[in-house]
Coordinates of C-alpha atoms in Angstrom, one line a residue:
M1 CA -3.4 25.9 -20.8
D2 CA -5.8 24.9 -23.5
T3 CA -7.2 21.6 -22.4
N4 CA -8.6 21.2 -26.1
T5 CA -5.1 20.4 -27.4
L6 CA -3.9 18.2 -24.6
A7 CA -3.1 14.6 -25.6
P8 CA -1.7 12.6 -22.5
P9 CA -0.5 9.2 -23.5
I10 CA -2.3 6.3 -22.1
R11 CA -0.8 2.5 -21.4
R12 CA -0.4 0.1 -24.2
H13 CA -1.5 -2.1 -21.3
T14 CA -5.2 -0.4 -21.2
A15 CA -5.5 -0.6 -24.7
R16 CA -4.5 -4.3 -24.8
A17 CA -6.8 -5.2 -22.1
I18 CA -9.9 -3.2 -23.6
R19 CA -9.5 -4.7 -27.1
L20 CA -9.3 -8.4 -25.2
L21 CA -12.3 -7.3 -23.3
L22 CA -14.2 -6.1 -26.5
D23 CA -13.6 -9.3 -28.6
K24 CA -15.6 -11.3 -26.2
P25 CA -19.2 -12.2 -27.1
S26 CA -20.9 -10.2 -24.4
V27 CA -19.1 -7.0 -22.8
N28 CA -20.8 -4.3 -21.0
N29 CA -19.9 -0.6 -20.2
H30 CA -19.7 -1.5 -16.1
Q31 CA -16.7 -4.1 -17.2
L32 CA -14.7 -1.6 -19.1
Q33 CA -15.1 1.2 -16.9
R34 CA -12.8 0.3 -14.3
L35 CA -10.2 -0.1 -17.1
I36 CA -10.6 3.2 -18.3
A37 CA -10.5 4.5 -14.7
A38 CA -7.4 2.7 -14.2
D39 CA -5.8 5.1 -16.7
P40 CA -6.8 8.6 -16.1
A41 CA -5.4 9.9 -19.3
L42 CA -7.8 7.9 -21.3
A43 CA -10.6 8.7 -19.1
F44 CA -9.8 12.2 -19.7
H45 CA -9.9 11.5 -23.7
L46 CA -13.2 10.0 -23.2
Y47 CA -14.8 12.8 -21.1
R48 CA -13.4 15.2 -23.7
E49 CA -15.3 13.6 -26.4
V50 CA -18.5 13.4 -24.8
G51 CA -18.2 16.9 -23.5
R52 CA -18.0 18.2 -27.4
K53 CA -20.7 16.1 -28.4
L54 CA -23.0 17.1 -25.5
G55 CA -22.1 21.1 -25.8
D56 CA -22.1 23.3 -23.0
S57 CA -25.6 23.1 -21.6
A58 CA -25.7 19.6 -21.2
E59 CA -26.4 17.8 -17.7
P60 CA -23.4 16.3 -15.8
V61 CA -22.2 12.7 -16.9
A62 CA -23.0 10.4 -14.0
S63 CA -20.2 7.9 -14.6
I64 CA -17.4 6.8 -16.8
G65 CA -19.9 4.2 -18.0
H66 CA -22.4 6.7 -18.5
A67 CA -19.8 8.5 -20.7
L68 CA -19.2 5.5 -22.3
S69 CA -22.7 5.1 -23.4
L70 CA -22.9 8.3 -24.6
A71 CA -19.7 8.4 -26.7
G72 CA -20.2 5.2 -28.0
I73 CA -17.7 1.9 -28.8
A74 CA -16.6 3.2 -31.7
T75 CA -15.5 6.5 -30.2
L76 CA -13.6 4.2 -27.7
E77 CA -11.8 2.3 -30.2
A78 CA -10.8 5.6 -32.3
L79 CA -9.3 6.8 -28.9
L80 CA -7.4 3.3 -28.8
K81 CA -6.0 3.9 -32.0
S82 CA -4.9 7.7 -32.1
C83 CA -3.9 8.3 -28.5
R84 CA 0.1 7.9 -27.8
Y85 CA 1.3 5.6 -25.4
S86 CA 3.1 6.5 -21.9
E87 CA 5.5 3.4 -22.5
D88 CA 7.3 5.5 -25.2
R89 CA 8.1 8.3 -22.9
A90 CA 10.5 8.8 -20.1
N91 CA 7.9 9.6 -17.7
H92 CA 6.3 6.1 -17.9
R93 CA 7.2 4.9 -14.3
A94 CA 5.9 8.1 -12.9
Y95 CA 2.6 7.8 -14.6
L96 CA 2.2 3.9 -13.6
A97 CA 2.6 5.2 -10.1
L98 CA 0.0 7.6 -10.5
C99 CA -2.5 5.3 -11.8
S100 CA -1.6 2.6 -8.9
R101 CA -2.4 5.7 -6.6
G102 CA -5.7 6.3 -8.3
M103 CA -6.8 2.7 -8.1
H104 CA -5.8 2.7 -4.3
A105 CA -7.6 5.8 -4.0
V106 CA -10.8 4.6 -5.6
A107 CA -10.6 1.3 -3.5
F108 CA -10.6 3.5 -0.3
A109 CA -13.4 5.9 -1.5
R110 CA -15.7 3.1 -2.2
A111 CA -15.0 1.3 0.8
W112 CA -16.0 4.0 2.9
A113 CA -18.7 5.0 0.7
K114 CA -20.2 1.4 1.1
Q115 CA -19.8 1.6 5.1
E116 CA -21.6 4.8 5.1
Q117 CA -24.4 3.4 2.4
Q118 CA -23.7 6.3 -0.1
S119 CA -25.6 6.2 -3.2
N120 CA -24.2 5.7 -6.9
P121 CA -20.7 4.4 -5.8
D122 CA -19.5 4.6 -9.8
E123 CA -19.6 8.3 -9.4
I124 CA -16.2 7.7 -7.4
L125 CA -14.3 6.5 -10.5
G126 CA -14.9 9.7 -12.5
S127 CA -14.3 12.0 -9.1
M128 CA -11.0 10.3 -8.7
V129 CA -9.8 10.5 -12.4
L130 CA -10.6 14.4 -11.9
Q131 CA -8.6 14.6 -9.0
H132 CA -5.4 13.0 -10.6
L133 CA -5.9 15.0 -14.2
P134 CA -3.8 18.0 -13.0
E135 CA -0.7 15.4 -12.4
V136 CA -1.7 13.7 -15.6
I137 CA -1.3 16.7 -17.5
G138 CA 1.6 18.0 -15.7
L139 CA 3.5 14.8 -16.5
D140 CA 2.9 15.3 -20.3
T141 CA 3.8 19.0 -20.3
G142 CA 7.2 18.7 -18.4
R143 CA 5.4 20.2 -14.9
P144 CA 5.2 17.3 -12.5
E145 CA 4.6 19.5 -9.8
I146 CA 1.6 22.1 -10.5
P147 CA 1.0 24.5 -7.8
L148 CA -2.4 23.8 -5.6
E149 CA -4.2 26.7 -6.8
E150 CA -3.5 26.2 -10.5
A151 CA -4.2 22.4 -9.9
I152 CA -7.7 23.4 -8.5
T153 CA -8.5 25.8 -11.2
L154 CA -7.9 23.2 -13.7
R155 CA -9.8 20.6 -12.0
V156 CA -12.7 23.3 -11.9
E157 CA -12.6 24.1 -15.7
L158 CA -12.3 20.5 -16.9
A159 CA -15.4 19.5 -14.4
A160 CA -17.4 21.9 -15.9
R161 CA -16.5 22.0 -19.5
Y162 CA -16.5 18.0 -19.8
H163 CA -19.3 17.3 -17.6
F164 CA -17.7 15.3 -14.9
P165 CA -20.2 13.9 -12.3
Y166 CA -22.0 16.2 -9.5
L167 CA -19.6 14.6 -6.8
S168 CA -16.2 15.5 -9.1
Q169 CA -17.4 19.1 -9.1
D170 CA -17.9 19.0 -5.2
C171 CA -14.1 17.6 -5.1
A172 CA -12.7 20.1 -7.6
E173 CA -12.4 22.7 -4.7
L174 CA -11.2 22.2 -1.3
T175 CA -14.3 23.3 0.0
G176 CA -15.6 19.9 -0.8
L177 CA -13.9 18.9 2.7
I178 CA -17.1 20.3 4.2
I179 CA -19.5 17.8 2.0
P180 CA -19.1 14.3 3.5
R181 CA -19.3 12.5 0.2
A182 CA -16.6 14.7 -1.3
R183 CA -14.4 14.4 1.7
N184 CA -14.7 10.5 1.6
V185 CA -12.9 11.3 -2.2
L186 CA -10.4 13.8 -0.9
L187 CA -9.2 11.9 2.0
A188 CA -9.0 8.6 0.0
Y189 CA -6.8 10.5 -2.7
E190 CA -4.7 11.7 0.2
L191 CA -4.2 8.7 1.5
A192 CA -3.3 6.7 -1.6
R193 CA -0.8 9.3 -2.2
L194 CA 0.8 9.4 1.4
S195 CA 0.5 5.5 1.6
A196 CA 2.3 5.1 -1.6
D197 CA 5.5 6.3 0.1
G198 CA 4.9 4.2 2.9
W199 CA 2.2 3.3 5.7
Y200 CA 4.2 3.7 8.5
R201 CA 5.6 7.4 8.0
E202 CA 4.9 10.1 10.6
E203 CA 2.5 11.7 7.9
T204 CA 0.3 8.7 6.7
L205 CA -0.6 8.1 10.5
Q206 CA -1.2 11.6 11.2
H207 CA -3.5 11.3 7.9
L208 CA -5.3 8.1 9.1
E209 CA -6.4 10.0 12.4
Y210 CA -8.3 12.4 10.1
V211 CA -9.7 9.0 8.3
A212 CA -10.8 8.0 11.7
E213 CA -12.4 11.0 12.7
H214 CA -14.3 11.1 9.3
L215 CA -15.8 7.5 9.8
H216 CA -16.1 8.1 13.5
V217 CA -14.4 4.8 14.6
P218 CA -11.3 4.4 17.0
L219 CA -7.7 4.8 15.1
D220 CA -6.8 1.3 15.4
V221 CA -10.0 0.2 13.6
A222 CA -9.4 2.8 10.9
I223 CA -6.0 1.7 10.3
A224 CA -6.6 -2.2 10.4
E225 CA -9.5 -1.6 7.9
C226 CA -7.1 0.9 5.6
H227 CA -4.6 -2.0 5.4
R228 CA -7.3 -4.3 4.7
Q229 CA -8.8 -2.4 1.9
A230 CA -4.9 -1.8 0.5
V231 CA -4.7 -5.6 0.5
D232 CA -8.0 -5.8 -1.6
C233 CA -6.8 -3.3 -4.2
A234 CA -3.7 -5.5 -4.3
H235 CA -5.4 -8.0 -5.4
G236 CA -7.4 -6.3 -8.0
L237 CA -4.3 -5.0 -9.3
H238 CA -2.8 -8.3 -9.7
D239 CA -2.8 -8.5 -13.4
S240 CA -2.8 -4.6 -13.9
G241 CA 1.2 -4.0 -13.9
L242 CA 0.6 -1.8 -11.3
D243 CA 2.3 -1.4 -8.1
A244 CA 0.5 -2.1 -4.6
S245 CA 1.4 -0.4 -1.7
A246 CA 0.2 -3.4 0.3
F247 CA 3.6 -5.0 -0.2
E248 CA 5.0 -2.9 2.7
L249 CA 2.0 -4.4 5.1
A250 CA 3.4 -7.9 3.7
T251 CA -0.4 -9.0 3.2
A252 CA -1.2 -9.3 0.0
W253 CA -2.3 -12.8 0.2
P254 CA -5.8 -14.6 -0.8
L255 CA -8.5 -13.1 0.9
A256 CA -10.1 -15.5 3.4
S257 CA -11.7 -15.9 6.6
D258 CA -11.1 -18.8 9.3
E259 CA -13.9 -21.1 10.6
S260 CA -15.2 -18.2 12.8
G261 CA -16.0 -16.0 10.0
Q262 CA -13.1 -13.7 11.3
P263 CA -10.7 -12.6 8.7
T264 CA -7.5 -14.5 8.6
P265 CA -4.6 -12.8 10.5
T266 CA -2.1 -10.5 8.6
L267 CA 1.6 -10.7 9.0
H268 CA 1.6 -7.2 10.5
D269 CA -0.9 -9.0 13.2
E270 CA 1.3 -11.7 13.9
V271 CA 4.5 -10.2 13.9
M272 CA 2.9 -7.4 16.2
R273 CA 1.8 -9.9 18.7
A274 CA 5.0 -11.7 18.9
M275 CA 6.9 -8.3 19.5
R276 CA 4.5 -7.5 22.4
A277 CA 5.4 -11.0 23.8
M278 CA 9.2 -10.7 23.4
Q279 CA 9.1 -7.4 25.3
T280 CA 6.6 -8.4 28.2
E281 CA 7.5 -12.2 28.6
L282 CA 11.1 -11.9 27.8
G283 CA 12.4 -8.7 29.1
L284 CA 13.3 -7.4 25.7
Q285 CA 13.3 -3.7 25.5
R286 CA 14.1 -3.0 21.5
V287 CA 12.6 -5.4 19.0
A288 CA 12.0 -5.0 15.4
F289 CA 11.0 -7.1 12.2
A290 CA 13.0 -6.4 8.9
L291 CA 11.1 -7.4 5.9
L292 CA 12.9 -8.8 2.8
N293 CA 11.6 -7.3 -0.3
P294 CA 9.9 -9.0 -3.3
Q295 CA 13.2 -9.3 -5.3
R296 CA 15.2 -10.2 -2.1
T297 CA 17.5 -7.8 -2.6
E298 CA 16.9 -5.8 0.8
L299 CA 16.1 -6.3 4.2
K300 CA 14.2 -3.1 5.6
V301 CA 12.8 -3.0 8.9
R302 CA 9.0 -2.3 9.0
F303 CA 7.8 -2.8 12.7
V304 CA 9.6 -1.5 15.5
R305 CA 8.7 -1.4 19.3
G306 CA 10.6 -0.2 22.4
A307 CA 12.7 2.4 20.3
N308 CA 12.0 6.4 20.0
E309 CA 11.1 8.3 17.2
S310 CA 15.1 9.3 16.5
D311 CA 16.2 5.8 16.9
P312 CA 18.3 4.7 13.6
I313 CA 16.6 1.2 14.0
R314 CA 13.3 3.0 12.6
Q315 CA 15.2 3.6 9.2
G316 CA 17.1 0.1 9.2
S317 CA 17.9 -1.7 6.2
L318 CA 20.5 -3.8 5.1
A319 CA 21.8 -5.4 1.4
A320 CA 20.4 -8.9 1.1
S321 CA 23.8 -10.1 -0.7
G322 CA 27.3 -11.2 0.5
K323 CA 28.0 -13.1 3.8
S324 CA 26.8 -10.9 6.8
L325 CA 25.2 -12.9 9.7
F326 CA 21.7 -11.6 8.5
N327 CA 22.1 -13.0 5.1
I328 CA 23.3 -16.3 6.5
L329 CA 20.3 -16.6 8.6
L330 CA 18.0 -16.1 5.7
Q331 CA 19.2 -19.4 4.0
K332 CA 17.2 -21.5 6.2
P333 CA 15.2 -21.2 9.3
Q334 CA 17.8 -20.4 12.2
A335 CA 18.7 -18.2 15.1
V336 CA 21.9 -16.5 16.6
W337 CA 22.4 -15.0 19.9
V338 CA 25.4 -12.5 19.6
R339 CA 26.9 -12.0 23.0
P340 CA 30.1 -10.9 24.8
E341 CA 31.1 -14.7 25.2
N342 CA 31.1 -15.5 21.2
V343 CA 31.2 -11.9 20.0
Q344 CA 34.6 -12.7 18.7
K345 CA 33.8 -15.4 16.5
Y346 CA 30.6 -13.6 14.9
Q347 CA 32.8 -10.1 14.5
P348 CA 33.7 -10.7 10.8
Y349 CA 30.1 -11.6 9.7
L350 CA 28.5 -8.6 11.6
P351 CA 27.1 -6.2 9.5
S352 CA 28.0 -2.5 9.7
A353 CA 24.8 -0.9 10.7
T354 CA 24.3 2.0 13.1
W355 CA 21.1 0.1 14.1
I356 CA 22.5 -3.0 15.1
D357 CA 24.3 -3.4 18.7
P358 CA 27.4 -5.2 17.9
S359 CA 27.7 -6.2 21.8
E360 CA 24.6 -8.6 22.0
F361 CA 21.7 -9.2 20.2
I362 CA 19.2 -12.1 19.1
A363 CA 18.0 -12.5 15.6
V364 CA 15.7 -15.5 14.2
S365 CA 14.7 -15.6 10.5
L366 CA 11.2 -16.0 9.3
F367 CA 10.2 -18.6 6.8
V368 CA 6.8 -19.0 5.4
D369 CA 5.7 -21.9 3.0
H370 CA 9.4 -22.9 2.7
K371 CA 10.6 -19.1 1.7
P372 CA 12.1 -16.3 3.4
I373 CA 10.0 -13.4 4.5
G374 CA 12.6 -11.6 7.1
L375 CA 13.8 -11.7 10.2
F376 CA 13.0 -10.8 14.1
Y377 CA 15.7 -8.8 15.7
A378 CA 16.1 -8.0 19.5
D379 CA 18.4 -6.2 22.0
T380 CA 18.6 -4.5 25.3
W381 CA 17.7 -6.9 27.9
K382 CA 16.1 -5.5 31.1
D383 CA 18.2 -6.5 34.5
T384 CA 15.4 -8.9 35.5
I385 CA 13.4 -11.3 33.2
P386 CA 9.7 -11.6 33.7
H387 CA 8.1 -14.9 33.9
A388 CA 7.1 -16.5 30.6
R389 CA 4.3 -18.2 32.3
A390 CA 2.3 -17.0 35.5
D391 CA 2.9 -20.2 37.1
G392 CA 6.5 -20.9 35.9
P393 CA 9.7 -20.0 37.0
T394 CA 11.8 -17.0 36.1
H395 CA 13.7 -17.7 33.0
D396 CA 17.4 -16.9 32.6
R397 CA 18.4 -15.7 29.2
E398 CA 19.4 -18.7 27.8
A399 CA 15.7 -20.1 28.4
A400 CA 14.6 -16.6 27.2
F401 CA 16.5 -17.1 24.0
Q402 CA 14.6 -20.4 23.3
H403 CA 11.2 -18.9 24.0
F404 CA 12.1 -16.0 21.6
Q405 CA 13.2 -18.7 19.0
Q406 CA 9.3 -20.4 19.9
L407 CA 7.5 -17.1 19.2
C408 CA 8.8 -16.5 16.0
H409 CA 8.3 -20.0 14.7
R410 CA 4.9 -19.5 16.0
V411 CA 4.3 -16.7 13.6
S412 CA 5.6 -18.8 10.9
E413 CA 3.0 -21.7 11.8
H414 CA 0.1 -19.4 11.9
M415 CA 1.0 -17.7 8.7
A416 CA 1.4 -21.2 6.8
A417 CA -1.6 -22.5 8.4
S418 CA -3.8 -19.4 7.1
F419 CA -2.4 -19.4 3.7
P420 CA -1.9 -23.2 2.9
G421 CA -1.8 -22.1 -1.0
G422 CA 1.4 -20.4 -0.5
F423 CA 2.5 -17.0 0.9
R424 CA 3.3 -14.2 -1.6
H425 CA 4.7 -10.8 -1.0

């Protein structure tokens, strides 16, 4: 592969954003480098221009900002005029997904580097660009799946030829896993790839165990921190036109702290707390929360307790249209308890889904800031319902159903109080 003749297309959005920035009275390379890093194809063109200018014997270029200093603004403007645009090609959506993963990976790696007080965090931008370049080139040449060995060879060649930072060169080969700073980048690269497909998939959770080990923190701490870093990244991407993996966490809301300085609760925190109470206080064995997607076209189960790995509820989903019972629930805050005594009445409205127990279940819709977010679902009662309070009477199922609604309402109240400006997916 002759890298001198490659011309991967860049995003029209990037070119427009850079031109707007260049039109301002004062602009610096640090402001420009983040826009360039979010478009790996443009970063590749820039490093190649610098490599051609410096020749073979030059020292590595420390960062994208450094590369921009060496190339000059005129070179950047010329690239914006000469490069093709990804929007004009069939693989544009795939390139957007790649750009999004790249920025998520940068967010993770920079956060971890800060925790470990590593020097020169700007090196991470160039290093992450290099990690994604085999995919960038593969998309443009009709080979979206480049074999691992070929990808490593390509990274090593590009790192040396175009003077990528020392950290990039350490990351180019898998031997970088034995170097802590390079391991930061490689683990972040992989986490961004996996979490783009789902935060609660087995592969993602397995990888988070490696992250926890690398950061020397308990697994639950690592998961919580990575979730919050994904939310931080979502805010940074709000005007980029790129997707954010934080949607699955339902936490893309304003970053804030309560009066004690503690981070505000996430929907994940609140939902899991409520579901634990549903099990321990109400005797419900299988509980779940289904999240409504941003387009409000589908309900998809995101959080589950009391179900084994093969239980169909873990893959549960429903179209958010028509006159099914769950869609009716999403019209306003309300609850339903389907049981043998009334199942005939609800029969025409019951969704035909294998993960729903048609004989008996309870469900409550969750609204935050007057908008439907999703719904709680629970079934499979224990024979004996525990005490709701240590000093209270044993609840019968009717009282338990009332308390179930109260737990769900509490989630809504807590989220509304935490985000008075409005909740957003």
